[in-house]
């Protein structure tokens, strides 16, 4: 915990199997899922390209200049 604190990271525990407590992670997952579905739909490609669309969606999320 001291190492995390020196780098400005706050260590917090959540109850197991309660992902609802981690709203930020849930929001990121939903954003990525929406982006993947949109990419697949507009490119008119089959679902077998899901991993590639997920990689693209993750890249787009990481290079976006601001968080939504």
mmCIF file with all atom_site columns, C-alpha atoms in Angstrom, residues 13-35:
data_model
loop_
_atom_site.group_PDB
_atom_site.id
_atom_site.type_symbol
_atom_site.label_atom_id
_atom_site.label_alt_id
_atom_site.label_comp_id
_atom_site.label_asym_id
_atom_site.label_entity_id
_atom_site.label_seq_id
_atom_site.pdbx_PDB_ins_code
_atom_site.Cartn_x
_atom_site.Cartn_y
_atom_site.Cartn_z
_atom_site.occupancy
_atom_site.B_iso_or_equiv
_atom_site.pdbx_formal_charge
_atom_site.auth_seq_id
_atom_site.auth_comp_id
_atom_site.auth_asym_id
_atom_site.auth_atom_id
_atom_site.pdbx_PDB_model_num
ATOM 1  C CA . UNK A 1 13 ? -11.425 -3.006  -1.405  1.00 0.00 ? 13 UNK A CA 1
ATOM 2  C CA . UNK A 1 14 ? -14.803 -4.083  -2.751  1.00 0.00 ? 14 UNK A CA 1
ATOM 3  C CA . UNK A 1 15 ? -16.932 -7.087  -1.937  1.00 0.00 ? 15 UNK A CA 1
ATOM 4  C CA . UNK A 1 16 ? -16.386 -10.083 -4.220  1.00 0.00 ? 16 UNK A CA 1
ATOM 5  C CA . UNK A 1 17 ? -18.862 -10.593 -7.062  1.00 0.00 ? 17 UNK A CA 1
ATOM 6  C CA . UNK A 1 18 ? -20.300 -7.084  -6.716  1.00 0.00 ? 18 UNK A CA 1
ATOM 7  C CA . UNK A 1 19 ? -19.167 -5.370  -9.860  1.00 0.00 ? 19 UNK A CA 1
ATOM 8  C CA . UNK A 1 20 ? -21.902 -2.787  -9.328  1.00 0.00 ? 20 UNK A CA 1
ATOM 9  C CA . UNK A 1 21 ? -19.609 -1.128  -6.793  1.00 0.00 ? 21 UNK A CA 1
ATOM 10 C CA . UNK A 1 22 ? -17.048 -0.504  -9.491  1.00 0.00 ? 22 UNK A CA 1
ATOM 11 C CA . UNK A 1 23 ? -19.116 1.857   -11.636 1.00 0.00 ? 23 UNK A CA 1
ATOM 12 C CA . UNK A 1 24 ? -16.144 3.159   -13.580 1.00 0.00 ? 24 UNK A CA 1
ATOM 13 C CA . UNK A 1 25 ? -15.156 -0.307  -14.807 1.00 0.00 ? 25 UNK A CA 1
ATOM 14 C CA . UNK A 1 26 ? -18.774 -1.064  -15.647 1.00 0.00 ? 26 UNK A CA 1
ATOM 15 C CA . UNK A 1 27 ? -19.023 2.140   -17.659 1.00 0.00 ? 27 UNK A CA 1
ATOM 16 C CA . UNK A 1 28 ? -15.822 1.387   -19.580 1.00 0.00 ? 28 UNK A CA 1
ATOM 17 C CA . UNK A 1 29 ? -17.062 -2.120  -20.373 1.00 0.00 ? 29 UNK A CA 1
ATOM 18 C CA . UNK A 1 30 ? -20.376 -0.764  -21.611 1.00 0.00 ? 30 UNK A CA 1
ATOM 19 C CA . UNK A 1 31 ? -18.635 1.891   -23.721 1.00 0.00 ? 31 UNK A CA 1
ATOM 20 C CA . UNK A 1 32 ? -16.347 -0.724  -25.279 1.00 0.00 ? 32 UNK A CA 1
ATOM 21 C CA . UNK A 1 33 ? -19.259 -3.086  -25.910 1.00 0.00 ? 33 UNK A CA 1
ATOM 22 C CA . UNK A 1 34 ? -21.283 -0.335  -27.591 1.00 0.00 ? 34 UNK A CA 1
ATOM 23 C CA . UNK A 1 35 ? -18.301 0.650   -29.728 1.00 0.00 ? 35 UNK A CA 1
#
